[in-house]
PDB file of C-alpha atoms in Angstrom:
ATOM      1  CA  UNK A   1      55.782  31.111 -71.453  1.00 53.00           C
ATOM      2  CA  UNK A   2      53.068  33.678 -72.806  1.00 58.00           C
ATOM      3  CA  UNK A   3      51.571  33.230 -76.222  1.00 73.00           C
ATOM      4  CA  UNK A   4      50.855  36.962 -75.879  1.00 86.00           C
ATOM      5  CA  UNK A   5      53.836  38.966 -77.397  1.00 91.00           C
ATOM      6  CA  UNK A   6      54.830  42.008 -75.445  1.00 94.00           C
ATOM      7  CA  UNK A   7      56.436  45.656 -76.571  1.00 95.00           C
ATOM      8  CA  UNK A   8      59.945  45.400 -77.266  1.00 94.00           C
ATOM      9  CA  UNK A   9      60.913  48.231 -75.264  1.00 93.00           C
ATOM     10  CA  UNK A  10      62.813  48.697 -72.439  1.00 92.00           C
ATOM     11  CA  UNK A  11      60.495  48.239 -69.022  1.00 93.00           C
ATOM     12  CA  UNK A  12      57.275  48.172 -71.267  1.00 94.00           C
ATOM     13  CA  UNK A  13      55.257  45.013 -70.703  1.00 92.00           C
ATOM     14  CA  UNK A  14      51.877  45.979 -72.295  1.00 95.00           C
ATOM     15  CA  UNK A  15      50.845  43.955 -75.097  1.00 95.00           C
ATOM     16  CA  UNK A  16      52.067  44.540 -78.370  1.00 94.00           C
ATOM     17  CA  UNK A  17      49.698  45.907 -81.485  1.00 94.00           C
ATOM     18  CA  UNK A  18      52.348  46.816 -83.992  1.00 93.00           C
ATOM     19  CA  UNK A  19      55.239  45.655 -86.074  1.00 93.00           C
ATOM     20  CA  UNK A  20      58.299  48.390 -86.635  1.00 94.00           C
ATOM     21  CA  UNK A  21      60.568  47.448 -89.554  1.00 92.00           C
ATOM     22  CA  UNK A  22      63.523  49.942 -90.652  1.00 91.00           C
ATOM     23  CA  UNK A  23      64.193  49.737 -94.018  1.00 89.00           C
ATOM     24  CA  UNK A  24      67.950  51.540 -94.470  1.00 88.00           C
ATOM     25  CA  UNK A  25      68.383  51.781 -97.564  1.00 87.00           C
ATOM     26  CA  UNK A  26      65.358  54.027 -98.155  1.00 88.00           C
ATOM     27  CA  UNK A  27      65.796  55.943 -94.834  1.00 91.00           C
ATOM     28  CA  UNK A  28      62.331  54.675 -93.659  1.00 91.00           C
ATOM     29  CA  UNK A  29      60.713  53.201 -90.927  1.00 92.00           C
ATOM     30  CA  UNK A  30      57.280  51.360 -91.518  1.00 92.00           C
ATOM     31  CA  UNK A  31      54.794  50.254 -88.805  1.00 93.00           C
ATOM     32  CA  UNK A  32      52.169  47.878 -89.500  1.00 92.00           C
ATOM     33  CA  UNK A  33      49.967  45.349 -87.889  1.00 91.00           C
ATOM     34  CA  UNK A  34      51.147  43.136 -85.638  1.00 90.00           C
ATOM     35  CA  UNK A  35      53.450  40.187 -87.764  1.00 88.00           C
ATOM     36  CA  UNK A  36      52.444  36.911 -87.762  1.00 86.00           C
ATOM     37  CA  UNK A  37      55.528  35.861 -86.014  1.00 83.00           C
ATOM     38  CA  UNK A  38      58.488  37.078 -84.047  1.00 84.00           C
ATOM     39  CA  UNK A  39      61.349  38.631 -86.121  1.00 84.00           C
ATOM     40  CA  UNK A  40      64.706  38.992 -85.123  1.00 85.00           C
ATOM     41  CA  UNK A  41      64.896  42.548 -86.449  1.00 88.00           C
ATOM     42  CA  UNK A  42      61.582  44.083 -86.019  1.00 92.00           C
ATOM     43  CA  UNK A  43      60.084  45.567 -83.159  1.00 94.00           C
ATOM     44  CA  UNK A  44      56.759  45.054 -82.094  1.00 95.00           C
ATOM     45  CA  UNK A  45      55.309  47.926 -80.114  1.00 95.00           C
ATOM     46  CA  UNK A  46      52.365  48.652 -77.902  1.00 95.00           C
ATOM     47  CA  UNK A  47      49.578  51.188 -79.201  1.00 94.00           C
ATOM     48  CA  UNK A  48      50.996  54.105 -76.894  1.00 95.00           C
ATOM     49  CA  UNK A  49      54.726  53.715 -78.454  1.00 95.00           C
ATOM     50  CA  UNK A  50      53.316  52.699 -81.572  1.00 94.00           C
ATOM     51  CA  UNK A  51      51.627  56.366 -81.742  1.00 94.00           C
ATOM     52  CA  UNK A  52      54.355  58.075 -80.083  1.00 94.00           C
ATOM     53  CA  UNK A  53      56.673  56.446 -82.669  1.00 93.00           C
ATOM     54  CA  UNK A  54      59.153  58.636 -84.180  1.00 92.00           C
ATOM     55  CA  UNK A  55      61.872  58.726 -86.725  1.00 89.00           C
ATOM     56  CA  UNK A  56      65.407  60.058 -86.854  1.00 89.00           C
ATOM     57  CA  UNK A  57      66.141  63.646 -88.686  1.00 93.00           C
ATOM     58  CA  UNK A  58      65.792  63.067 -92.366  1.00 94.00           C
ATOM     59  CA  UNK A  59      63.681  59.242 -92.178  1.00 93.00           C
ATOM     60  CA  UNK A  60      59.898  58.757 -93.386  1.00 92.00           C
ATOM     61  CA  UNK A  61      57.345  56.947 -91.276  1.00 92.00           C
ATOM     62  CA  UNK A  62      55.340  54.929 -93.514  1.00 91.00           C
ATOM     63  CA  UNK A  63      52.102  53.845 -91.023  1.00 92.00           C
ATOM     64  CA  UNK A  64      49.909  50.861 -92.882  1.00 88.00           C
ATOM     65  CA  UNK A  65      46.535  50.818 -91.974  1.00 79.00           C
ATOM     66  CA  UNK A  66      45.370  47.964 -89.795  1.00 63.00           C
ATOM     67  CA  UNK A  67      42.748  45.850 -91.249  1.00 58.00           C
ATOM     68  CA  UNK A  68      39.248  46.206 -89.210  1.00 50.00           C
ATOM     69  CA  UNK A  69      39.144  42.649 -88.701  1.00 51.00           C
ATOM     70  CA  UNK A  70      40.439  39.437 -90.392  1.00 53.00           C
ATOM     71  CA  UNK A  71      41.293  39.391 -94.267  1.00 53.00           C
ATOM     72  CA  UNK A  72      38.328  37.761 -95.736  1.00 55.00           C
ATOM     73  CA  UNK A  73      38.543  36.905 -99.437  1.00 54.00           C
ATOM     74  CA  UNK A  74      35.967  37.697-101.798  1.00 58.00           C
ATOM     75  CA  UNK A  75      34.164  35.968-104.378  1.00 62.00           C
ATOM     76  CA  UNK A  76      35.627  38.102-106.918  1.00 69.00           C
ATOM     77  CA  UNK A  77      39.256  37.358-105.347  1.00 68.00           C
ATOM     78  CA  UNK A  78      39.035  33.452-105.747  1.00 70.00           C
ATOM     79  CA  UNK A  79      36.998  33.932-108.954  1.00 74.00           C
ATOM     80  CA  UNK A  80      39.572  35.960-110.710  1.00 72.00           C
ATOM     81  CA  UNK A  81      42.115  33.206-109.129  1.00 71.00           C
ATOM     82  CA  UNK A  82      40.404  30.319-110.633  1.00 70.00           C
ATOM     83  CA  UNK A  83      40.536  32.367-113.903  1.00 70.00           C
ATOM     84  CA  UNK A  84      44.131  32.816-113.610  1.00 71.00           C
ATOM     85  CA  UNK A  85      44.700  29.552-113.004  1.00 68.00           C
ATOM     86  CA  UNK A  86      42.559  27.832-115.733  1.00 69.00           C
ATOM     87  CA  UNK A  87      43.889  30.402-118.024  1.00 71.00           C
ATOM     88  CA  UNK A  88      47.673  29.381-117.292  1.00 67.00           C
ATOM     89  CA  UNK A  89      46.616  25.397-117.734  1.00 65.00           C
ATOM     90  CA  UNK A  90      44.861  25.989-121.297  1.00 66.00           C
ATOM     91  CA  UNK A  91      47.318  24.458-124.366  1.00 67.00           C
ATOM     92  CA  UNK A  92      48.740  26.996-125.949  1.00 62.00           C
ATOM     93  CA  UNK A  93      48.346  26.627-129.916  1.00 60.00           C
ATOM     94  CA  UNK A  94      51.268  27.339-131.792  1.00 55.00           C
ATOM     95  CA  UNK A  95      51.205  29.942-134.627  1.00 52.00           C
ATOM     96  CA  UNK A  96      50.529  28.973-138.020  1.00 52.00           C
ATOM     97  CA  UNK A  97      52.571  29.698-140.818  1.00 52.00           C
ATOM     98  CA  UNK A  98      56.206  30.923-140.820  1.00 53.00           C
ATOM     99  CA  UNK A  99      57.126  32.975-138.091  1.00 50.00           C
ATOM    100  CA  UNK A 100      58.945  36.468-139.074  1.00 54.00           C
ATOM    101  CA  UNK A 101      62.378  36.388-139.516  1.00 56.00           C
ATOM    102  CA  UNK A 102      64.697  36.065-136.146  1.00 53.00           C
ATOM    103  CA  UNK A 103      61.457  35.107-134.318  1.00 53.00           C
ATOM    104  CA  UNK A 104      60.842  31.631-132.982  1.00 51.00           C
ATOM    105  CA  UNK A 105      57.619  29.802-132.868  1.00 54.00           C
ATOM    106  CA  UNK A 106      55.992  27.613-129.876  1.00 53.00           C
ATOM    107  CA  UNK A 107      56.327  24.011-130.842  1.00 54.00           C
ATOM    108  CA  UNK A 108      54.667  22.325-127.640  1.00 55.00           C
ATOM    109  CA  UNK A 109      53.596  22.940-123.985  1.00 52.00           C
ATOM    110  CA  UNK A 110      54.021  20.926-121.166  1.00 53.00           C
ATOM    111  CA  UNK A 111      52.981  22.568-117.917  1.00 58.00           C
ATOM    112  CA  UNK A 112      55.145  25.602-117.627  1.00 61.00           C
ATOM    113  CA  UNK A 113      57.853  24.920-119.561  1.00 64.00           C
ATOM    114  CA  UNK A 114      57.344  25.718-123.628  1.00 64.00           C
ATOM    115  CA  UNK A 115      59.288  24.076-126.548  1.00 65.00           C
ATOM    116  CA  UNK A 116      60.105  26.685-129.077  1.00 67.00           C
ATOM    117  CA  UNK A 117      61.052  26.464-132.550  1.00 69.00           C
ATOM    118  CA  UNK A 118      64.855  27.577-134.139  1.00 68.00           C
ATOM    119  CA  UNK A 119      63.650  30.320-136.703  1.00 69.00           C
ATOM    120  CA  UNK A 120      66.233  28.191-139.268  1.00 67.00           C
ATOM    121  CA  UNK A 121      63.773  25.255-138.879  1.00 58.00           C
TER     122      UNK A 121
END
């Protein structure tokens, strides 16, 4: 068996380049890069069909840019992740004082679950 995924259509054995997806409910069809993997309802297409590609009367074609290469992440990227994540792991202090009526206050943190105050208490 090839590793090399062909075009899905008929008598068309070039390589495939592209992914076709139809989303219905919007009345659009969007080609991208080649998936990662096989899908049972996309289409992967060669460049040629891939350009040729056309939709029926009253559909959008949305074509995504292929990336020039691989996705590389930045510095920035994981920097802003590490951020995010350091930021979700820092205790949360709860409020001082009485909160305003119908209003609860935090009364703990564990991980991602919170323990809040009744506003009768």
């Amino acid at each position: 068996m090839s590793s090399v995924r062909r075009c899905s259509r008929t008598a068309c054995g070039r390589p495939a380049v592209a992914t076709l997806t139809y989303v219905y409910a919007d009345s659009t069809a969007v080609l991208g890069p080649l998936a990662t993997y096989a899908e049972p309802h996309c289409y992967d297409l060669c460049a040629e069909h891939a350009e040729r590609l056309t939709a029926p009367r009253g559909w959008e074609v949305v074509r995504l840019a292929a990336e020039a290469g691989p996705l590389r992440r930045s510095s920035d990227d994981l920097e802003a992740l590490a951020n995010a994540v350091r930021e979700a792991a820092r205790p949360q202090t709860p409020r001082q004082g009485r909160a305003p009526e119908g209003e609860s206050t935090e009364a703990g943190r564990r991980g991602h679950l919170r323990v809040l105050r009744s506003p009768d208490n």
